[in-house]
DNA sequence: GATATAAAAGAAATCGATTTCATAAGAGTC
DNA sequence: GACTCTTATGAAATCGATTTCTTTTATATC
């Protein structure tokens, strides 16, 4: 019930509440004897520090928030790990929320961060429609660092990757081994700048080779992790099926491969697949997956470091914007396409 | 700076703070006209609810905590997803902490939950040495629900699995196809009841077949996800190598398989591997992994439901203890062992 | 030992929403 | 219109740590 408070400790130790507070946070300001006495009283009465009261008093939460699409995607889980590494010594409490790619959920989470007066927020991307709220957070002294992409708003801090270039690289590779008809199974389009950038890269890559953009070849999945069935059904029912599929994540790639195998389509002999994220098990799949390696954990770690180092007047400084390198990892899920007659295609 | 408060809204709307508070939480107690007026004032002045102040005032945080070993393990990530599903409507803020199987980190997190006066805590197991703190949480009105195992303390709520029986089933299968010399690569022993139960199952299984326990065949990994290299090195350097390896997680299994392949050992022809958790990609590995399917997300969902439904006087009720079924999924990573001469072993 | 300076400790206001208890205003009944 | 019974609202205390400003005590210097 009525737990021991700073006031009561003060009374029991024969000092003032201010002194007790100093024992807690600036022990060097307190005489050794006093310190010992206060600590003894705390121990004897099993004093439990009340973070709620402290945060309230400081008018700012000691916790920071993290908003990711979902922890089920290994790439974001890794980001979370990196974030926790960075909070390790400082051990700031961490609020974690998932949007599941639904803008209204994201909005709710941002709202919560605001109402909680959090110390800062890390976001693995955000829906453009919520840009206003992100700005409001900043305006209220809650720093935001965007991960996984480079936000359009040049005033936002970020530790991202170059989604555009990463996809260009992947497609250049597919072109180089002879593919011309390449499908893309991407994330949700409207709710993610990442996906927008990736789509643009896909379109530009085609254009650079003089290949017309065929909207039938581009699928945007909803907030589901394993959209293979639907994607494969649609792609295989086209008049002319693709010879390669670029997937927006390794998990998507896995589910596509599984579905293709189920229908007797061989990978990579009949259709090539390229993933994204380079999941830790992707090298062990059948076939080992060609993918874009993303430094997920590092992004989280650096993003959190940024956040923790940010001074109180962060909005007066130029934002820190960092893009980390991705690496295209070639394994065995992509092969040159075969033309209609079954002969290997020569580019 | 000085943001709009309930008091100020009250003054602007010509009502009392109590009424404003009622507009927020029990609008049905307020006359329609008053409600509209208050809401209008809030809108016009961009009032932002202060959760810190509210929680402080109520002497209890509206947030709940989750403590898992690491989000990098897909099984726990899935549990997290289930937990978030359960908090969906109620959208209670979620603190997430990871122990990385280190008791002192776990202790720090538990301490934080206590100091935050959280509404409740979900734990994916806990180190026996921290049982005192868990009890203290309960004593302070913070309900704990243990996931992933059945805690020894009969007063703790739980939604777990039967680790013992699950491992017995797996070993019975390995015995049934002819293995006699079976290694186990388990999680950290001292810091996890789960591992203790699994080890006991392993020992009992051997004993039931009259096979002596060989400590050289049992490895406990530290807080690392991919201990394949070390495990394989040690197991292959034994005078008599095992014909099968039971791994405590699919990720461990993957890393073992990878290491074995690197040394030219075939799976399952030379050594069989059995995993645990049934990761969503395990079916797509080479070879597809035989594993113990765990309802990870369901555990999280149910655990959180328990927590949210728990009445304030939860410590007066008998604890709810639920064990969910696991399922042994046979794929292709286990095969009958081959004897020294290369002829298939017949049981 | 007097004075200047630094170190240690205290008093009291403060943060913003909640909540209890009391009061006022309507609604209904005879 | 007097009465009771709801329904709506207000006044004021409260939660517990922090922090500013002030005062007291210790230390150093001449």
XYZ file of C-alpha atoms (C1' of nucleotides) in Angstrom, chain A residues 6-7 21 25 47 49 57-58, chain D residues 15-21 26:
16
model
C 11.645 9.947 -0.235
C 9.907 12.058 2.388
C 17.183 12.976 -3.647
C 21.458 11.133 -8.048
C 12.700 1.750 -0.286
C 12.427 4.339 -6.162
C 8.488 15.712 -11.687
C 11.057 16.175 -14.422
C 0.391 11.296 -5.359
C 6.303 11.417 -4.672
C 10.359 13.100 -6.436
C 12.751 17.296 -8.058
C 14.645 21.735 -7.859
C 15.471 26.528 -6.775
C 16.717 29.391 -3.466
C 32.855 23.337 7.400
